[in-house]
Coordinates of N, CA and C in Angstrom, one line a residue:
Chain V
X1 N 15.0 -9.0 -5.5 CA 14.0 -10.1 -5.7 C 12.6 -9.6 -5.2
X2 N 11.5 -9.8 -5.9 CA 10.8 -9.3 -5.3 C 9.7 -10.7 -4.1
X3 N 9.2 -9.5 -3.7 CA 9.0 -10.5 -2.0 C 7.9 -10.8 -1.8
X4 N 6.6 -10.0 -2.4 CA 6.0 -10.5 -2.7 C 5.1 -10.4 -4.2
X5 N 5.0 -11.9 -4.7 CA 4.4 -12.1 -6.1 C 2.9 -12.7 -6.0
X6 N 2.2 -11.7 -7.1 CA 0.5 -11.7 -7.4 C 0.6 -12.6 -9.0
X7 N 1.0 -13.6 -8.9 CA 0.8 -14.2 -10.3 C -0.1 -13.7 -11.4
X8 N -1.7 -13.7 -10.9 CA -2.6 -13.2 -11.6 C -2.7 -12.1 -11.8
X9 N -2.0 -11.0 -13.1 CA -2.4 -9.7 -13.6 C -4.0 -9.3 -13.9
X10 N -4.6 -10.1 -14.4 CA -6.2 -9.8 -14.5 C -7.3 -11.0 -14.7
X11 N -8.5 -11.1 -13.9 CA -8.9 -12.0 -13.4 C -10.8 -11.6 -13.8
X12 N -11.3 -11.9 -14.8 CA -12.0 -11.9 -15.4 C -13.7 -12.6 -14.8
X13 N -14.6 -12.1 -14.1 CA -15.8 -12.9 -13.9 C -16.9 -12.6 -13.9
X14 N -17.8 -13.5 -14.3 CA -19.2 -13.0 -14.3 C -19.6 -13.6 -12.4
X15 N -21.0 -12.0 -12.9 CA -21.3 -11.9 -11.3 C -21.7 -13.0 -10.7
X16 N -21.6 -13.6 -9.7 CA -21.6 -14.7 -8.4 C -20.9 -15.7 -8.8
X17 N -20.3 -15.4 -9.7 CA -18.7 -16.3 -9.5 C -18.0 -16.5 -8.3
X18 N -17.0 -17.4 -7.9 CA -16.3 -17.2 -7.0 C -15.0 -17.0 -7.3
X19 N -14.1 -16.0 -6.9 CA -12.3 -16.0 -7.3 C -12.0 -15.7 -6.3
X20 N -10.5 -16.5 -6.3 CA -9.1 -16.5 -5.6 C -8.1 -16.1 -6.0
X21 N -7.3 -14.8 -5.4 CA -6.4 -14.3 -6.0 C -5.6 -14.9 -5.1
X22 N -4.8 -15.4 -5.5 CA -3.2 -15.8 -5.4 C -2.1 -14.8 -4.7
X23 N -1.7 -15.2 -3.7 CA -0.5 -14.4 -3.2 C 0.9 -15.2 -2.5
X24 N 1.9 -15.1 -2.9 CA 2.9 -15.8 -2.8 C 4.3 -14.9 -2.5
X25 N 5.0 -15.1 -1.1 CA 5.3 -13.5 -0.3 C 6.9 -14.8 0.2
X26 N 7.7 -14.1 -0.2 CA 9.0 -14.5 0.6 C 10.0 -13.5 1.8
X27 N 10.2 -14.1 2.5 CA 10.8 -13.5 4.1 C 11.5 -14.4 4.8
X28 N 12.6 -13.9 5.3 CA 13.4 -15.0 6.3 C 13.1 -14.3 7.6
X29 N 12.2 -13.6 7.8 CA 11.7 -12.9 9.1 C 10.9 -14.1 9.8
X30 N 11.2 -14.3 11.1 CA 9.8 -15.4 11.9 C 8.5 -14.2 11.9
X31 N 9.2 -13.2 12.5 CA 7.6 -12.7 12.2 C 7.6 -11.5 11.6
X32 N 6.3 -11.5 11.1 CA 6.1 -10.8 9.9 C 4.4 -10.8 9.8
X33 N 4.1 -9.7 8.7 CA 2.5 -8.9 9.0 C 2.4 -9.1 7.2
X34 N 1.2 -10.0 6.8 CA 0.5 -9.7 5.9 C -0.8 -9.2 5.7
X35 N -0.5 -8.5 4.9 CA -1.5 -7.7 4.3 C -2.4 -7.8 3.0
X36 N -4.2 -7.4 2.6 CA -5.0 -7.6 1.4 C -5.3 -6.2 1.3
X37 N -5.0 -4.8 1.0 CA -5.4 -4.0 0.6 C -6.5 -3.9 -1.1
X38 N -7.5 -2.9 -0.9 CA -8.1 -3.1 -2.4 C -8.4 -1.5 -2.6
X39 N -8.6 -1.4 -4.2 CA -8.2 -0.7 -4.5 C -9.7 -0.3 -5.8
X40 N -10.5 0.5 -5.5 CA -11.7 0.7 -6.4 C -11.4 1.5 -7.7
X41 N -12.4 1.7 -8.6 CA -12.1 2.5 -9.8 C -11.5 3.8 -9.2
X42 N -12.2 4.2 -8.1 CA -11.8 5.8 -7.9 C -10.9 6.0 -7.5
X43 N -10.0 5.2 -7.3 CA -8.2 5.5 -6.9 C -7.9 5.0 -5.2
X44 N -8.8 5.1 -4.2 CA -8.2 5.2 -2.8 C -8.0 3.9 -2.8
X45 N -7.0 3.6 -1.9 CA -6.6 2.3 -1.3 C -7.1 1.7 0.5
X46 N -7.9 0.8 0.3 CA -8.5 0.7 1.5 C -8.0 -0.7 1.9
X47 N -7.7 -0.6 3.6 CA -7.0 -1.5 3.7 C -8.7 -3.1 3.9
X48 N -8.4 -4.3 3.8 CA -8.7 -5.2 4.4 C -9.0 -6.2 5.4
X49 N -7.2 -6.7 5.3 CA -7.5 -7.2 6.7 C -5.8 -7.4 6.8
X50 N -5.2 -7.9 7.8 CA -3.9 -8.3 8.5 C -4.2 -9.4 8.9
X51 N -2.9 -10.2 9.4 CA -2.9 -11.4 9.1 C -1.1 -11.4 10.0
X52 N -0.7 -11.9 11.1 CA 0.6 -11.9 11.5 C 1.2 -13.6 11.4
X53 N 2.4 -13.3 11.3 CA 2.9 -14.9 11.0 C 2.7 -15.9 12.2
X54 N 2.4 -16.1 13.2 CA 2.0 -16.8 14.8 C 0.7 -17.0 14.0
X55 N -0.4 -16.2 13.2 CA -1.6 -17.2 13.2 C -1.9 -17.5 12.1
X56 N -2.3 -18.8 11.8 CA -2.9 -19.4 10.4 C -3.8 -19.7 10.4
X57 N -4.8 -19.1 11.3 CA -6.4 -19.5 11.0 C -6.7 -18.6 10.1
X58 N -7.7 -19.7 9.5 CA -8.2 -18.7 8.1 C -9.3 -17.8 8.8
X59 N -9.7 -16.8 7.8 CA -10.4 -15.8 8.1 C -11.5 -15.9 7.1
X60 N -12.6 -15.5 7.6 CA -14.3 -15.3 6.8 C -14.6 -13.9 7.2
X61 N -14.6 -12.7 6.2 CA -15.6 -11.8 6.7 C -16.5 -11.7 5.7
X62 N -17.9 -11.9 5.8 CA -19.0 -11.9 4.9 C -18.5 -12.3 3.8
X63 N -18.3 -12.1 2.4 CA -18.3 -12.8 0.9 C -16.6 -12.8 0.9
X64 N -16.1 -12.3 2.0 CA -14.5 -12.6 1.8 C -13.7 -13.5 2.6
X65 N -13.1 -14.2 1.8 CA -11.9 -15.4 3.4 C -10.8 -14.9 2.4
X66 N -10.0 -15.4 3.5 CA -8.4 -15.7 3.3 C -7.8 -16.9 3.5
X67 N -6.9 -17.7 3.2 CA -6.5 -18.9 3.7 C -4.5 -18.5 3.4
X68 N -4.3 -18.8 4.7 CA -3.1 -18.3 4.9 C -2.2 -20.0 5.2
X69 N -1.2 -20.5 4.7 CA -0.5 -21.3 4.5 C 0.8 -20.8 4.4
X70 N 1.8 -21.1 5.9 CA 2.8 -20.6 6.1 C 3.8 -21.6 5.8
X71 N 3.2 -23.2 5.3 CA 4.3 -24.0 4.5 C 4.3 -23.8 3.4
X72 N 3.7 -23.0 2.3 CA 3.4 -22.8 1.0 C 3.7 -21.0 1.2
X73 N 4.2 -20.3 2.2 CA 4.8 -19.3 1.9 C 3.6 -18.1 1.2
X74 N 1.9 -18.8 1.4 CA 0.7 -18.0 0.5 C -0.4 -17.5 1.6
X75 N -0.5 -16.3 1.2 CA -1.8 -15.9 1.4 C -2.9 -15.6 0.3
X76 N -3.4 -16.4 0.5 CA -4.9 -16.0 -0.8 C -6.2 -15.7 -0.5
X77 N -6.8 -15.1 -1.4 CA -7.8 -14.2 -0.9 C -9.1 -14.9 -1.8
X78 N -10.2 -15.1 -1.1 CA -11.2 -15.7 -2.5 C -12.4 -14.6 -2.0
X79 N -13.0 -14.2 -3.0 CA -14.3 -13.4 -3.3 C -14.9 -14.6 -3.3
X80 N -16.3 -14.7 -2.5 CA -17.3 -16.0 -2.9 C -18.1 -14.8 -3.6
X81 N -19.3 -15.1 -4.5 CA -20.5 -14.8 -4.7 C -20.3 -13.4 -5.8
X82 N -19.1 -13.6 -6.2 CA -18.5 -11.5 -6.5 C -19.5 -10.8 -7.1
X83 N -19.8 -9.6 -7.1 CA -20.7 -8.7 -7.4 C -19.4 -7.7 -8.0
X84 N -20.5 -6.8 -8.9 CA -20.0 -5.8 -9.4 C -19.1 -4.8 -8.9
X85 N -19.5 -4.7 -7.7 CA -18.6 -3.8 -6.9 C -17.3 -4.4 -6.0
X86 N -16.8 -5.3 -6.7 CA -15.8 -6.0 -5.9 C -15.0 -5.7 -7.1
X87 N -14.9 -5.3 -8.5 CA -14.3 -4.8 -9.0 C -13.3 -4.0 -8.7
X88 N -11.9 -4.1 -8.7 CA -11.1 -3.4 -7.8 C -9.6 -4.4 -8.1
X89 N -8.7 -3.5 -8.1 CA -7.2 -3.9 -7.9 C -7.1 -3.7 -6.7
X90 N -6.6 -5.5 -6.8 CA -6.6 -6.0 -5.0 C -4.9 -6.2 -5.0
X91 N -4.3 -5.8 -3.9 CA -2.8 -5.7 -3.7 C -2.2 -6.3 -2.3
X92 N -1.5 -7.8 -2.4 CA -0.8 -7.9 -1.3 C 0.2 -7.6 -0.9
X93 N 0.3 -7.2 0.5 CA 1.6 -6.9 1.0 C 2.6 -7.4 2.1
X94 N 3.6 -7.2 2.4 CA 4.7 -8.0 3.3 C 5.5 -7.1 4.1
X95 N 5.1 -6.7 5.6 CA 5.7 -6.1 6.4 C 6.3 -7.2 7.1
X96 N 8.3 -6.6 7.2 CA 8.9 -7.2 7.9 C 9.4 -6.6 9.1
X97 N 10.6 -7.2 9.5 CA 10.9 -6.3 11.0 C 11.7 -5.4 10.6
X98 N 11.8 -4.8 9.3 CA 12.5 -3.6 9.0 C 11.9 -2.3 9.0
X99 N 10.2 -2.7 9.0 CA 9.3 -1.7 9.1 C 9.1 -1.5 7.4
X100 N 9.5 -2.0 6.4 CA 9.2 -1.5 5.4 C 8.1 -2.7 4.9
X101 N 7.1 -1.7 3.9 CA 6.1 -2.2 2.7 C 6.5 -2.7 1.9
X102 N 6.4 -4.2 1.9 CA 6.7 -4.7 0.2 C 5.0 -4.9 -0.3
X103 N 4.6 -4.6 -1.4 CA 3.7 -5.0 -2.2 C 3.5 -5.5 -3.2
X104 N 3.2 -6.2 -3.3 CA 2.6 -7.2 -4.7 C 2.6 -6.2 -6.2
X105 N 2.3 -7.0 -7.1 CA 2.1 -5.8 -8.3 C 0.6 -5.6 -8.5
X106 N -0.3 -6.1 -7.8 CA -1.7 -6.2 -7.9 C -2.4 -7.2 -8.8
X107 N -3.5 -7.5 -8.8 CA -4.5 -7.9 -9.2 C -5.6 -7.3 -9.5
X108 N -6.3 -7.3 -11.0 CA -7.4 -6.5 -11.5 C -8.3 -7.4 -11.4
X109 N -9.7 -7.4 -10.8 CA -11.0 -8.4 -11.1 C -11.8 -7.4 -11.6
X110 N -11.8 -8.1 -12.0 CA -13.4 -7.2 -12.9 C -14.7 -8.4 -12.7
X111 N -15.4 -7.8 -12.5 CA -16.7 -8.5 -12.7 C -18.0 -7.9 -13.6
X112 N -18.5 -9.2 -14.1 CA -19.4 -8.7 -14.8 C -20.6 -8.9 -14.7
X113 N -21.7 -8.0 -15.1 CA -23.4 -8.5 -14.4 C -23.5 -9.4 -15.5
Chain E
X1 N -13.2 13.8 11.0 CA -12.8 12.4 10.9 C -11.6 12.6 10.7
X2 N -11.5 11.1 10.8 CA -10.2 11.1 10.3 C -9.7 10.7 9.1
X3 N -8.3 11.1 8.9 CA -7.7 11.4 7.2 C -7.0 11.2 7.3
X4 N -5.9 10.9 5.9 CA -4.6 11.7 5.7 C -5.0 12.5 4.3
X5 N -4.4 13.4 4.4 CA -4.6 14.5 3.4 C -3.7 15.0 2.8
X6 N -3.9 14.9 1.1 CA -2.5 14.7 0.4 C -2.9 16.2 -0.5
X7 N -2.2 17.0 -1.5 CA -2.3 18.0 -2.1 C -1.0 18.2 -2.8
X8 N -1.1 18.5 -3.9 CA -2.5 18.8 -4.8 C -3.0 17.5 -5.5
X9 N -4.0 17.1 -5.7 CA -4.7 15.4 -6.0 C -4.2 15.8 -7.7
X10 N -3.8 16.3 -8.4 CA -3.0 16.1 -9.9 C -1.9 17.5 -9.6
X11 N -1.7 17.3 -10.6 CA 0.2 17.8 -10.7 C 1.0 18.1 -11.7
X12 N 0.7 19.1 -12.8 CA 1.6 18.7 -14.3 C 2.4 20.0 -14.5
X13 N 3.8 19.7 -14.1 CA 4.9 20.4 -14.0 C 6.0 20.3 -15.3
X14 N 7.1 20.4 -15.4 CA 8.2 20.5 -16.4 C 9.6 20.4 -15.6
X15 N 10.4 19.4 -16.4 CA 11.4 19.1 -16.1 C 12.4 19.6 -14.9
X16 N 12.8 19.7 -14.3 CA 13.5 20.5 -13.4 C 13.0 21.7 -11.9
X17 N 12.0 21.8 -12.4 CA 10.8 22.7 -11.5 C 10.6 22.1 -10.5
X18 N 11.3 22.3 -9.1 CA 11.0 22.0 -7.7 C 9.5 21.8 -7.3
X19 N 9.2 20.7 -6.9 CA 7.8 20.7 -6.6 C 7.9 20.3 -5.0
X20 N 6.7 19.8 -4.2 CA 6.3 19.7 -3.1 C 4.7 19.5 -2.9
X21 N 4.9 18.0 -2.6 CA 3.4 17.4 -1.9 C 3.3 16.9 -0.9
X22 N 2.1 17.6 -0.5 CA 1.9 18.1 1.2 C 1.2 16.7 1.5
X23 N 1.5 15.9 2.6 CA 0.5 15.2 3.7 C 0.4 15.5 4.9
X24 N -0.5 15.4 5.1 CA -1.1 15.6 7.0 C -2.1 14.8 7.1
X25 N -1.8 14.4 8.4 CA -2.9 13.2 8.9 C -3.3 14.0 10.4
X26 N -4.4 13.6 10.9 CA -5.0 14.0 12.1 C -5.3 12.8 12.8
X27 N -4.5 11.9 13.3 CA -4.2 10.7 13.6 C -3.7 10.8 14.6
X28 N -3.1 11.4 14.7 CA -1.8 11.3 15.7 C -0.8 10.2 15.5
X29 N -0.8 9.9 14.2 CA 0.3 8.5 14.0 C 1.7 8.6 13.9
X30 N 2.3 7.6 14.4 CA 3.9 7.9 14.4 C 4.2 7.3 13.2
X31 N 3.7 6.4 12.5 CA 4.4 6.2 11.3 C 3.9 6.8 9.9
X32 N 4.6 7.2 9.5 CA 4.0 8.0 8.2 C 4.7 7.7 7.0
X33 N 4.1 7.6 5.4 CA 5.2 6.4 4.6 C 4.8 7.4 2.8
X34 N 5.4 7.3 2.4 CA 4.8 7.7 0.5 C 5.2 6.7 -0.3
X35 N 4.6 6.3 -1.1 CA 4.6 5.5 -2.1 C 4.2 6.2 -3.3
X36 N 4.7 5.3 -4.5 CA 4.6 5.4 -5.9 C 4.0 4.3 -7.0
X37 N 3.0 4.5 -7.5 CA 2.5 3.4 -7.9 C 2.3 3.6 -9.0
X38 N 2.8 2.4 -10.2 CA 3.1 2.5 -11.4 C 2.7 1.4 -12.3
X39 N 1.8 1.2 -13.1 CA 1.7 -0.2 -13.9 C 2.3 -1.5 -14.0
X40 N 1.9 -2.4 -13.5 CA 2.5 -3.6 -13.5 C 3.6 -3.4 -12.6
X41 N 3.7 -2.6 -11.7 CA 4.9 -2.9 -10.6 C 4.6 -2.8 -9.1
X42 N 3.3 -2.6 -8.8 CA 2.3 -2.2 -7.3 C 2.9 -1.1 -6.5
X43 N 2.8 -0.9 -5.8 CA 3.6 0.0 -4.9 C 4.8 0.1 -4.5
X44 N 5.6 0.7 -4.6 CA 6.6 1.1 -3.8 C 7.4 1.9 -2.9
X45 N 7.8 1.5 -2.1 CA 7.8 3.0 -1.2 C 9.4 3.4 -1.4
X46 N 8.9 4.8 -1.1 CA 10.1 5.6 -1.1 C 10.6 6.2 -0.1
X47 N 9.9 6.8 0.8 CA 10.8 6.9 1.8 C 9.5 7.0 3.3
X48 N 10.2 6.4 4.3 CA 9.0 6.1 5.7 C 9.7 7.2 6.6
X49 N 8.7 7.4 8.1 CA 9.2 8.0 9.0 C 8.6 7.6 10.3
X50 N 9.2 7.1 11.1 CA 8.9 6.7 12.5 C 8.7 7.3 13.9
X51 N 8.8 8.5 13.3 CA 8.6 9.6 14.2 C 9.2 10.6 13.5
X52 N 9.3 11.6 14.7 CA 9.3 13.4 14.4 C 10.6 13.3 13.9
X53 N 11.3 13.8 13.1 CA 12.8 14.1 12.9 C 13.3 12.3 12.3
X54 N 12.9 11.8 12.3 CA 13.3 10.0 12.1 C 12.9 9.5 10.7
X55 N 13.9 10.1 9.8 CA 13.3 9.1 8.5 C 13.9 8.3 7.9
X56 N 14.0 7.3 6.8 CA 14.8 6.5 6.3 C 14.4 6.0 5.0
X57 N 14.9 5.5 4.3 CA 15.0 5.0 2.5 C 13.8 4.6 2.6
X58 N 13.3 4.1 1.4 CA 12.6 3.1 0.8 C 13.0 2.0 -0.1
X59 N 12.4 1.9 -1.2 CA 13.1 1.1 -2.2 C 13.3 1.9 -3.1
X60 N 12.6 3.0 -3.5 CA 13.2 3.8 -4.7 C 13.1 5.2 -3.9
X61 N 14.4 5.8 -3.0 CA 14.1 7.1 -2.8 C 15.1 8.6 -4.2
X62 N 15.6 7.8 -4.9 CA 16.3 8.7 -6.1 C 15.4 9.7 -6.7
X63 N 16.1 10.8 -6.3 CA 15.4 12.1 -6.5 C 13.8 13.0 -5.6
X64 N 14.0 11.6 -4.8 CA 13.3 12.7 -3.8 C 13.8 12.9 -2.1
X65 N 13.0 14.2 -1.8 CA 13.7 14.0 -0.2 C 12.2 14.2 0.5
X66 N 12.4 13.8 1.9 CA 10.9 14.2 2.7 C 11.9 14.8 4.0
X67 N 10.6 15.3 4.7 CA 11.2 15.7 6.2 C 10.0 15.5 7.2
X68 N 10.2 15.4 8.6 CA 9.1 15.2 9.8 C 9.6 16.1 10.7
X69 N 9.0 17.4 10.5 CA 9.4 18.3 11.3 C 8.1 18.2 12.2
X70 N 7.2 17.4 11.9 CA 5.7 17.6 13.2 C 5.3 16.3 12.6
X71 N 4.6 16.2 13.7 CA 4.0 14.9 14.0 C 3.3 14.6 12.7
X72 N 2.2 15.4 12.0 CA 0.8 15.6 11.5 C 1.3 15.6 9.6
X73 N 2.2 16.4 10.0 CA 3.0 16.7 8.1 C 4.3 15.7 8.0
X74 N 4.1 15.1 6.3 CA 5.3 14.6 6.1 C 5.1 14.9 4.2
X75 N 6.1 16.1 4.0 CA 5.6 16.3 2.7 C 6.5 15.8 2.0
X76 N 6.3 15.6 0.9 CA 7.2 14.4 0.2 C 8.3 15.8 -1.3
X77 N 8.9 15.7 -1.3 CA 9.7 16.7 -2.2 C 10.7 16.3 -3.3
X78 N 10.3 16.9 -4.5 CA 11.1 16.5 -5.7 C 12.2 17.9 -6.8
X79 N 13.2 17.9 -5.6 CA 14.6 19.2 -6.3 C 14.2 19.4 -7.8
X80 N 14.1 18.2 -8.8 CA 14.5 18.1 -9.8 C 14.0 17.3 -10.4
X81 N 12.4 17.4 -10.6 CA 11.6 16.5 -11.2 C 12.1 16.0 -12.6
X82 N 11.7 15.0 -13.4 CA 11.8 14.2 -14.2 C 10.7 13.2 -15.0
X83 N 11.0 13.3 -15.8 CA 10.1 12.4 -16.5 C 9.6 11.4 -15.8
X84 N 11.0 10.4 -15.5 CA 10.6 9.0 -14.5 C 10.0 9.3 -13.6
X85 N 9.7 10.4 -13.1 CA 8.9 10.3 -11.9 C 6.9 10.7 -12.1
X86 N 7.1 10.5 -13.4 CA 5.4 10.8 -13.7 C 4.6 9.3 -13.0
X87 N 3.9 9.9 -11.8 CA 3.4 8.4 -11.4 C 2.2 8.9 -10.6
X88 N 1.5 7.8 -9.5 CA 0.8 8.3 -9.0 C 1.1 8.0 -7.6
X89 N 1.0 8.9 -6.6 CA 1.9 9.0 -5.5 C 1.0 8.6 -4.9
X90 N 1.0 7.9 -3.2 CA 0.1 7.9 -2.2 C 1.0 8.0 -0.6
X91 N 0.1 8.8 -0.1 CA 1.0 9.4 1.2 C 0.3 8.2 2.5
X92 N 0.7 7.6 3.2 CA 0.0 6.4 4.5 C 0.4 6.8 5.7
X93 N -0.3 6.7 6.8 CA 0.1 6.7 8.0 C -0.5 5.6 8.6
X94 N 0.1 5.4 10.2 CA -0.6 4.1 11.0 C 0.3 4.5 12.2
X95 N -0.4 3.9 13.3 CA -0.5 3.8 14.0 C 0.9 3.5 14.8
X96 N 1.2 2.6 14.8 CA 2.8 2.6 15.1 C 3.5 2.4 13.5
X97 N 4.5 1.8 14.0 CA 5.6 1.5 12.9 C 4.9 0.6 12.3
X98 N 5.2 0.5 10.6 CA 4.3 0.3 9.5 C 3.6 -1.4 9.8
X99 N 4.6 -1.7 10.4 CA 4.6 -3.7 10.7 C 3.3 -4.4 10.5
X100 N 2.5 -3.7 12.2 CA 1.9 -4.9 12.6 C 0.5 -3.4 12.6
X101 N 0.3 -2.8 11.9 CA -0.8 -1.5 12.0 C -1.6 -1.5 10.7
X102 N -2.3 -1.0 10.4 CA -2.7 -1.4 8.4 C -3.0 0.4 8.2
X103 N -2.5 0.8 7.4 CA -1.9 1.9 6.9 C -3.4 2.7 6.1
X104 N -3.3 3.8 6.7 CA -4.4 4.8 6.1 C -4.1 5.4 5.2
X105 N -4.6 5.8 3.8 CA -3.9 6.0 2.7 C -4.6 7.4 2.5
X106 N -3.1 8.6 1.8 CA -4.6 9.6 1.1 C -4.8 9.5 -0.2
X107 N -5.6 10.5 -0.6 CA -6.7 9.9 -2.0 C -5.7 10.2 -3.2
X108 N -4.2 9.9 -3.1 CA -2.8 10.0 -3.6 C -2.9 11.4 -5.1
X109 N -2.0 11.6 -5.6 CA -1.5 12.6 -6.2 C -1.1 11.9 -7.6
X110 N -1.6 12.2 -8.6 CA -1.3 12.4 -10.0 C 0.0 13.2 -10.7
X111 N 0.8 12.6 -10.6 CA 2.1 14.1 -11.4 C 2.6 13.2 -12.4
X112 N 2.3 14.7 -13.5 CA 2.5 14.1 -15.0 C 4.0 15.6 -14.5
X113 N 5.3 15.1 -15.5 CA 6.5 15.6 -15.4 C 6.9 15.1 -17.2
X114 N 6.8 16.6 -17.5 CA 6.5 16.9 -19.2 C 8.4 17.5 -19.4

C-alpha cells in the first residue's frame, strides 16, 4: 500500500498564483518525520523542510508554509505568490521508525510568466 | 564543501554487463541510502546503510547489491543488469539514521540498460 499519496500529478499556474500541493501519508508509527523535498529542471533533489509527528505548528518560510494536520493524516505545502522558478517536482516523504523513505510519486508545478 | 558524489552522472550499458556506481559523501554521515526514480512512481529505495558494514533492503532491492566497507563510499552494484533497471538512480546520506535528518542527495545517475 502505498504510504504516502500526492493526488495532484501536475499542477498548472500562472505567475503569482498561489498553490497547494496536497500530501496524504499513512503510518501506525506515533512517531514519525515528514518530509517536502523539491526537485528543479536540472535533476538535484533539495531537501526543504522536516516536520516530526509531536509538532503541528504550521510553518512559514518566505513564499512557502506547510500546514500539517495529524487528524487528516496531511501535510500540505502551498507556494504563495509562485514565480517561475518554483517550477519543480515537489515530493513528499514518510520516515518511520524503521528508518526507511517512503515517497510520494511527486508533484509537477509549472508556472507560467 | 560538502557533497555526496555519485559517478558516472549517465550510464548506457547492455544486458548482463556488471556495472558499479560509486557514492561518497565527505560528511561524515552514518546513514547512507540509493534510490531509484521512475515516472509516476517517486522514489524508491533500494537498499540503506546505517553504518560501516550494516546494510539492509529497501523496497525494491532485486538485482542489486551495495556494500559499506568505509564510512565515506556506499557503491550501489548491478551483477546483471536489465532492462527494468533503466532508471534514474540517486545516492543520499544524513546525518544519523534516515528518520529524523533530511537527506543530502547526489546529482543521481542516468542508466539506460539496452
Amino acid at each position: 500500500a502505498q504510504k504516502v499519496t500526492q493526488a495532484q500529478t501536475e499542477i498548472s499556474v500562472v505567475e503569482k498564483e498561489d498553490v497547494t500541493l496536497d500530501c496524504v501519508y499513512e503510518t501506525r508509527d506515533t512517531t514519525y518525520y515528514l518530509f517536502w523535498y523539491k526537485q528543479p529542471p536540472s535533476g538535484e533533489l533539495v531537501f526543504l523542510i522536516r516536520r516530526n509527528s509531536f509538532d503541528e505548528q504550521n510553518e512559514i518560510s518566505g513564499r512557502y508554509s506547510w500546514n500539517f494536520q495529524k487528524s487528516t493524516s496531511s501535510f500540505n505545502f502551498t507556494i504563495t505568490a509562485s514565480q517561475v522558478v518554483d517550477s519543480a517536482v515537489y515530493f513528499c516523504a514518510l520516515s518511520e521508525t524503521d528508518y526507511k523513505l517512503s515517497f510520494g510519486a511527486g508533484t509537477t508545478v509549472t508556472v507560467r510568466a | 564543501e560538502a557533497q555526496v558524489t555519485q559517478n558516472p552522472r549517465y550510464l548506457i550499458t547492455v544486458t548482463g554487463k556488471k556495472l558499479t556506481v560509486t557514492c561518497s559523501q565527505n560528511m561524515n554521515h552514518e546513514y547512507m541510502s540509493w534510490y531509484r526514480q521512475d515516472p509516476g512512481l517517486g522514489l524508491r529505495q533500494i537498499y540503506y546503510s546505517m553504518n560501516v558494514e550494516v546494510t539492509d533492503k529497501g523496497d525494491v532491492p532485486e538485482g542489486y547489491k551495495v556494500s559499506r566497507k568505509e564510512k565515506r563510499n556506499f557503491p550501489l552494484i548491478l551483477e546483471s543488469p536489465s532492462p527494468n533497471q533503466t532508471s534514474l538512480y540517486f545516492c543520499a546520506s544524513s546525518w544519523r539514521t534516515g528518520g529524523n535528518s533530511p537527506l543530502h542527495f547526489g546529482n543521481g545517475t542516468r542508466l539506460t540498460v539496452t
